[in-house]
RNA sequence: GCCCCCGUAGCCCAAUCGGCAGAGGCAGGCGACUUAAAAUCGCUUCAGUCAGGGUUCGAGUCCCUGCGGGGGCACCA
């Protein structure tokens, strides 16, 4: 590798930055406008890996860009330092998780500093510090007071490897744990929840505000996850039972087609219905069925298109609108925790209901004519004595009972009493109105989103600040007794046993009831670490404040975060939780905004051989690449590889090429012979034009995250300077200095070490990073002539050099006079001439 | 099954508003320097934009259909 000694440059500049702290934000008396740029903080695994390196490289481009643009930029880092890897490591070594965690942090901090990220190191936070997690507890208590934190007994996701419960968001689509990879099982347990479902509408609707500033993919994922459906709740009276069964449906227009009802077998409702039923045979059959259902694993349950099984419960319900008597079944295709755990079955128009009806020989009744025109005049239909329509033969739709295909399309209602003939959407509206009038139903929404299960049965997390009194009352720990600190691990067995290890820390868990001093027990569970990360962006604003979680005045000044950078793996989990907690803090009056992250950039992954790069898998890894090519070249490689949100195949990019380019840039700084006070305007005008075009275009490109294009333009500029130095005006030309200084300033966004060195070589002792972007001189951006293209029928036939200010009619005259055009037109008739001065003329001929 | 994103040279990728398909890099080729090689420097080959249809004076760009790739949700009523 020729060029320069990147290793000694890295050492030199790291020491200088350590001393100067150029990125520490004091704010006081600083009149510059503010920007808050934040990278997703890291779990302290000890090493910097490719994923971190890429995210920090991109985040740093943005942070350094705003510094150059004259802002004071808050760009903090912290550590997501609670969690299972530390705890598991501690179990393996018989040590305290604190040791592993804090030594990893030291190691990783050093790696990050060596990576040259523009960070305000005075604001570093660790979520495992009592000074931090105290405020998780404070947040919990605030939410508890508002009824947003509560405990309930429910079927939960249980990770049998990590021996703890998981939130829905932590279970992958294949039914395995996102952390341990174990197949998650269902357990019925009493757990703590945050009531995120209260915020479902706001979490969904506020996504519209983020449109265009968050990746559309993330917005789509969040919308899917929240999964709002609109429709109606309909109440069905059950014979011999005082309470009705309420079902949720998105198709109230098909109410006349209901031929049976289905409830989830494991729901309380099913048990009640069977209990109220005299036939012992039916009760026994149901019990067997329920046992069978509970045996099937979550994975089987989640596979679509499984055969549907069910049993008749021996009970009948009444259709509220037709008065018809319909049987009530229990079946495994109805889920206990969605909607009301019960459905009205319309087999003609729902594939699942149809599959079930055909299997158990239940009636199928068509109530929507999907062949009927959806728009236009509704044909007048004759009704029979039952109020049902008599249909002309050609309107007869296909019969689902014969085809096995449910009719789910748009159409017009059939056999639906006074509603017959209505379109789907009008039918939905009118039938809901009728239900509301009769009191048998109402418009309703339901969500896929579930409340956030936050308790965990592990040690290394934030203790839940609740005391359980002897009488079973939940007593919040008084605020002045926070934090509830984790005990020492001395004599404590952290091995997962399905119950929190804290429960066995006798001295810790036994407390006096704050109400009356009687014996009581602390809640032994700890919080999901996603609680820590749901508000950490606020803690950076006053990381050492002992009196409050964050300062609302600081939040007004800095928050929300202007630019958040991180991996798409948090598209739902962390980002949804942080949005939720921000809205809660807004409602509590602590912040004046409802979305935490105004803009989001998701970097792609770095792949090698089609797999994520990591040390354990062998092959290419970050530390080798850094040693081989230097920090600057690696960072530049990532910026140049393509759009930041795309994955990078390491085989497709060239760190050696990046290093070569940096060496070319560096050599220019060496070549410049003019003094720092050289008068640029006396320099080579063509080079100046290139420089100023670069100065003018780059900011927009950075703001659009087109880092790869900026680097390409920078390469262009370097090539242009080289040409002037070697075979033009020469190294002494003032324009060469101007252009080379521009290279150093722009390069500082991507490759700060070599940029700083170049800056020094060029005679400056200031920090290149905060020196300031130079404004383009508009007079150098004006083009003196422009190439107009002349087309005939859209095909380019001639090019002419014209003034950019040429008038349309003059350009047309020139175009018509062109010999190439005259030849192309020949004896054809000119039917139209489009002139877009000064760029294009198109002559349409026939 | 529903929804979202992407298909441009051998490869990674550019192409503001619909207006000359190529900025930059990798790989390749030729040349200069060198005893030779590396490094460096200069020059250079390479696609008509996945396919089909439509809108338009004009489509890589907008619309429809299909194919291919990636992702999210899913017995969700």
GROMACS .gro file of C-alpha atoms (C1' of nucleotides) in nm, chain A residues 217 221 224 229 248-250 302 306-308 332-335 338 343 352 448 640-641 643 652 660 664 667 706 708 712-713 715-716 719 787 789 791 799 834 836 842, chain B residues 1-6 11-17 19-27 38-43 56-59 70-77:
model
   80
  217UNK     CA    1  -4.045   0.000   0.480
  221UNK     CA    2  -4.384  -0.275   0.913
  224UNK     CA    3  -4.869  -0.418   0.978
  229UNK     CA    4  -5.912  -0.363   1.137
  248UNK     CA    5  -6.594  -0.875   1.591
  249UNK     CA    6  -6.639  -0.876   1.215
  250UNK     CA    7  -6.499  -0.672   0.928
  302UNK     CA    8  -4.939  -2.065   1.339
  306UNK     CA    9  -5.407  -2.649   0.847
  307UNK     CA   10  -5.716  -2.866   0.859
  308UNK     CA   11  -5.965  -2.699   1.088
  332UNK     CA   12  -5.911  -2.431   1.660
  333UNK     CA   13  -5.908  -2.174   1.383
  334UNK     CA   14  -6.044  -1.911   1.614
  335UNK     CA   15  -5.781  -1.746   1.833
  338UNK     CA   16  -5.790  -1.165   1.891
  343UNK     CA   17  -6.660  -1.521   1.529
  352UNK     CA   18  -6.190  -2.036   0.672
  448UNK     CA   19  -5.324  -0.710   1.620
  640UNK     CA   20  -1.911   0.479  -0.131
  641UNK     CA   21  -2.054   0.130  -0.166
  643UNK     CA   22  -2.711   0.389  -0.092
  652UNK     CA   23  -1.832  -0.614  -0.438
  660UNK     CA   24  -0.581   0.443  -0.317
  664UNK     CA   25  -0.430   1.048  -0.411
  667UNK     CA   26  -0.064   1.362  -0.219
  706UNK     CA   27  -2.658   1.003  -0.121
  708UNK     CA   28  -2.199   0.742  -0.242
  712UNK     CA   29  -1.802   1.006  -0.649
  713UNK     CA   30  -1.809   1.385  -0.692
  715UNK     CA   31  -1.322   1.165  -0.671
  716UNK     CA   32  -1.409   1.373  -0.973
  719UNK     CA   33  -0.907   1.386  -1.061
  787UNK     CA   34  -2.577   2.197  -2.549
  789UNK     CA   35  -3.050   1.873  -2.834
  791UNK     CA   36  -3.494   1.570  -3.178
  799UNK     CA   37  -2.675   1.912  -3.094
  834UNK     CA   38  -4.201   2.143  -2.888
  836UNK     CA   39  -3.806   2.373  -2.411
  842UNK     CA   40  -3.853   1.813  -3.057
  847G      C1'   41  -5.336  -1.492   0.072
  848C      C1'   42  -5.251  -0.931   0.187
  849C      C1'   43  -4.891  -0.526   0.195
  850C      C1'   44  -4.401  -0.274   0.098
  851C      C1'   45  -3.925  -0.214  -0.167
  852C      C1'   46  -3.594  -0.324  -0.574
  857C      C1'   47  -1.960  -0.629  -1.093
  858C      C1'   48  -2.093  -0.210  -0.722
  859C      C1'   49  -2.367   0.199  -0.858
  860A      C1'   50  -2.503   0.750  -1.103
  861A      C1'   51  -2.871   0.985  -1.410
  862U      C1'   52  -3.308   1.726  -0.967
  863C      C1'   53  -3.905   1.859  -1.312
  865G      C1'   54  -3.565   1.598  -2.208
  866C      C1'   55  -2.820   1.362  -2.499
  867A      C1'   56  -2.854   0.652  -2.078
  868G      C1'   57  -2.278   0.726  -1.766
  869A      C1'   58  -2.068   1.083  -1.285
  870G      C1'   59  -1.746   0.768  -0.976
  871G      C1'   60  -1.537   0.302  -0.855
  872C      C1'   61  -1.404  -0.239  -0.914
  873A      C1'   62  -1.254  -0.592  -1.268
  884A      C1'   63   0.481  -0.353  -0.711
  885A      C1'   64   0.316   0.129  -0.653
  886U      C1'   65   0.203   0.554  -0.948
  887C      C1'   66   0.036   0.808  -1.393
  888G      C1'   67  -0.222   0.833  -1.879
  889C      C1'   68  -0.553   0.625  -2.235
  902U      C1'   69  -4.671   1.146  -2.392
  903C      C1'   70  -4.384   1.547  -2.893
  904G      C1'   71  -4.047   1.267  -2.579
  905A      C1'   72  -4.029   0.725  -2.064
  916G      C1'   73  -3.559  -0.895  -0.098
  917G      C1'   74  -3.869  -0.783   0.325
  918G      C1'   75  -4.312  -0.742   0.660
  919C      C1'   76  -4.788  -0.955   0.821
  920A      C1'   77  -5.087  -1.392   0.823
  921C      C1'   78  -5.635  -1.959   1.038
  922C      C1'   79  -5.644  -1.176   1.269
  923A      C1'   80  -6.261  -1.297   1.182
   0.00000   0.00000   0.00000
